[in-house]
JSON list of C-alpha atoms in Angstrom, two decimals:
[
{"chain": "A", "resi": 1, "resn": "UNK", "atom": "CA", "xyz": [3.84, -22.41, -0.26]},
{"chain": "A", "resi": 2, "resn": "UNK", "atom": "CA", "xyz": [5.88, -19.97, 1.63]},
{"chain": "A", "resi": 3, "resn": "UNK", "atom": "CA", "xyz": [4.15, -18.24, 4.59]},
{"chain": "A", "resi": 4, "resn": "UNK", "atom": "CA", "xyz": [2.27, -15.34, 2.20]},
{"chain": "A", "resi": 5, "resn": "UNK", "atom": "CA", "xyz": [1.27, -15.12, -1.38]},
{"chain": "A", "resi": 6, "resn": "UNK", "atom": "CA", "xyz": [-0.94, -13.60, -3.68]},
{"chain": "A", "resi": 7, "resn": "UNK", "atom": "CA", "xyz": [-4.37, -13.70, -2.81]},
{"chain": "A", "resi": 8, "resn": "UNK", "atom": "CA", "xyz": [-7.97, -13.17, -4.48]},
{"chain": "A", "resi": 9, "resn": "UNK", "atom": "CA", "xyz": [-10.67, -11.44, -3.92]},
{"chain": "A", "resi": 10, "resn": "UNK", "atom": "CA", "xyz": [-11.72, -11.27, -0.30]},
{"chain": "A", "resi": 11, "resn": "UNK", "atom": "CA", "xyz": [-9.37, -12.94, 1.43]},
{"chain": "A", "resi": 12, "resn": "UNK", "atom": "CA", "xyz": [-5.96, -11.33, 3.81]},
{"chain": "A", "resi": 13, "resn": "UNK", "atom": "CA", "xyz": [-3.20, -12.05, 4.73]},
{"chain": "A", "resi": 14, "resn": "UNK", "atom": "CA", "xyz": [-3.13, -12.66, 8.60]},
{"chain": "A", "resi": 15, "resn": "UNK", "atom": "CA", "xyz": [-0.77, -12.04, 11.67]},
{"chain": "A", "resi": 16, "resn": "UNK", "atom": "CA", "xyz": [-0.32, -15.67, 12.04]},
{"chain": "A", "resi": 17, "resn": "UNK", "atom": "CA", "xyz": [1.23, -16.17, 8.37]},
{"chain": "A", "resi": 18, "resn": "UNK", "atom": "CA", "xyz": [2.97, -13.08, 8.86]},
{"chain": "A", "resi": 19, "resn": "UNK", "atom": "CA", "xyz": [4.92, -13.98, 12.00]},
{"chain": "A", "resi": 20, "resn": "UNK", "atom": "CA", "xyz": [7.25, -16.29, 10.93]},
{"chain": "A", "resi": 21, "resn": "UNK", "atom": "CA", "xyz": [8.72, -13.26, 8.37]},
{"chain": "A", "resi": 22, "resn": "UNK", "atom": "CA", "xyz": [9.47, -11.11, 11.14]},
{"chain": "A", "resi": 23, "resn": "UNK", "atom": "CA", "xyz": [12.70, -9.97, 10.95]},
{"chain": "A", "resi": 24, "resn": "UNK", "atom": "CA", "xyz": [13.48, -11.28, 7.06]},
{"chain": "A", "resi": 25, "resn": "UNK", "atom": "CA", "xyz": [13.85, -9.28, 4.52]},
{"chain": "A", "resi": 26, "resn": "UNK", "atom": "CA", "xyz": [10.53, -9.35, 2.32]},
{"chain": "A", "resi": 27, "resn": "UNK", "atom": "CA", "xyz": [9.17, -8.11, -0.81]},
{"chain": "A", "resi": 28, "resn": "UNK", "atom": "CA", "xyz": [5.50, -6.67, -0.59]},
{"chain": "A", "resi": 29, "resn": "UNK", "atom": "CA", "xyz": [2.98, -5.74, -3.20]},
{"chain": "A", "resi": 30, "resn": "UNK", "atom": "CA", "xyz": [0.07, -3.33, -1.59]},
{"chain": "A", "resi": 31, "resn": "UNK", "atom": "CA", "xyz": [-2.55, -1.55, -2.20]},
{"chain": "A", "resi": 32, "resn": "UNK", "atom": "CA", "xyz": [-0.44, 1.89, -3.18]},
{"chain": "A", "resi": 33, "resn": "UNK", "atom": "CA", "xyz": [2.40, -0.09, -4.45]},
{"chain": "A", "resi": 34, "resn": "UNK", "atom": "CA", "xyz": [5.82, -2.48, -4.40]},
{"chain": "A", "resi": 35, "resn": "UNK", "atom": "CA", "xyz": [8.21, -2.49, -1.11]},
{"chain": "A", "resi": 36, "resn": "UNK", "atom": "CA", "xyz": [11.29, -4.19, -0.32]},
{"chain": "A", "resi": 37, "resn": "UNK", "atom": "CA", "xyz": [12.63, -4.73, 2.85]},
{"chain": "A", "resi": 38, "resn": "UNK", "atom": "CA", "xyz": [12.84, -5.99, 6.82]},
{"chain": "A", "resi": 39, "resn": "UNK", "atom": "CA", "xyz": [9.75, -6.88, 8.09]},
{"chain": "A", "resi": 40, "resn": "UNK", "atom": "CA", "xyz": [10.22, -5.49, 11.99]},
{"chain": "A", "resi": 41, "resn": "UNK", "atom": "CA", "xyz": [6.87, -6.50, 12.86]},
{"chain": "A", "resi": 42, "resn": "UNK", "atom": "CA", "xyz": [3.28, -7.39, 12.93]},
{"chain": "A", "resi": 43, "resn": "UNK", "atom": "CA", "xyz": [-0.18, -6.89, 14.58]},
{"chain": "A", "resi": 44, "resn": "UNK", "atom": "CA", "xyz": [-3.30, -7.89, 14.03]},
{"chain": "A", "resi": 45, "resn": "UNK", "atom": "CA", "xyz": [-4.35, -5.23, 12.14]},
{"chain": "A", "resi": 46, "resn": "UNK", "atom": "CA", "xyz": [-0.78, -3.71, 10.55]},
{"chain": "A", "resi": 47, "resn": "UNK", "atom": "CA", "xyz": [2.57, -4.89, 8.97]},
{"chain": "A", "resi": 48, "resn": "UNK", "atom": "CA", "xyz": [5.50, -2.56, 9.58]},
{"chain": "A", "resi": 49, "resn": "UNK", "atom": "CA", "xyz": [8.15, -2.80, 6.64]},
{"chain": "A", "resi": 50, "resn": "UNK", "atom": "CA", "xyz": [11.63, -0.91, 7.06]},
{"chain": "A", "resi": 51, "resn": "UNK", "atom": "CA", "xyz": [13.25, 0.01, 4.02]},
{"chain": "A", "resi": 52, "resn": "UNK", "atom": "CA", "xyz": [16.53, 1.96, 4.67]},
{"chain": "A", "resi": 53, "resn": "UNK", "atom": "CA", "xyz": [15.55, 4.53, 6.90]},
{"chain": "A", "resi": 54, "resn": "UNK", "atom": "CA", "xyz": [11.64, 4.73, 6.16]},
{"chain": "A", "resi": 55, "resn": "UNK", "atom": "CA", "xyz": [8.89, 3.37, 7.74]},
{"chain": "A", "resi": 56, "resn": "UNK", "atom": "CA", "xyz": [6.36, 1.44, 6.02]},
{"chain": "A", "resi": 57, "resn": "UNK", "atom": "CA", "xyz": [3.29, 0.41, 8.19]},
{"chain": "A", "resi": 58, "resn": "UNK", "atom": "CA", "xyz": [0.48, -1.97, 6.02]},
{"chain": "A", "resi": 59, "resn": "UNK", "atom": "CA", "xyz": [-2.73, -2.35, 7.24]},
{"chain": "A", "resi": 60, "resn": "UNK", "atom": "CA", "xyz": [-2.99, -5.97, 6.58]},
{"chain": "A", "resi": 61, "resn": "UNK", "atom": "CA", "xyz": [-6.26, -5.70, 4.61]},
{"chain": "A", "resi": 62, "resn": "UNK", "atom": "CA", "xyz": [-3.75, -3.20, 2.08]},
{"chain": "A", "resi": 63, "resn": "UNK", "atom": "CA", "xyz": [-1.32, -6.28, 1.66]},
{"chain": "A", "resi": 64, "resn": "UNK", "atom": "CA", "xyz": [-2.13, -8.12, -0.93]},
{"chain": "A", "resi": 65, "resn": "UNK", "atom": "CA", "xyz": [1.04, -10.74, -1.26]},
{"chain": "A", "resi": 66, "resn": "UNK", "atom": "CA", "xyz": [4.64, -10.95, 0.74]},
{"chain": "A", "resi": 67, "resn": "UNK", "atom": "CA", "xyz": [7.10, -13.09, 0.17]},
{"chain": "A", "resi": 68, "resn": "UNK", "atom": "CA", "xyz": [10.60, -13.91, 1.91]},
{"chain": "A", "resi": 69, "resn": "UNK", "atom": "CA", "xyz": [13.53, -12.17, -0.51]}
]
């Protein structure tokens, strides 16, 4: 399995899966939606997604699957 996917109930995704996707372009399903694009980085408590020229920052517990495009 790739370094995110969809995930039940309780669990989140965490900063250690998400490293390895920093700087790929990703597609995200959150808690307020779909995005597309460059993962620029990652925290332990955020995910910041550019898509064009806006900013997307996740909280982590918000990201429910990400995947490399």
């Amino acid at each position: 399995m790739e370094a995110a996917a969809a995930l039940d109930g309780d669990e989140t995704i965490s900063f250690h899966a998400l490293r390895p996707l920093i700087g790929a372009e990703v597609a995200a399903d959150t808690s307020t939606g779909h995005v597309e694009g460059t993962l620029l980085s990652c925290t332990t408590r955020s995910a910041w997604i550019v898509v064009g020229d806006v900013d997307h920052v996740v909280a982590l517990p918000q990201l429910l699957a990400i995947h490399r495009r």
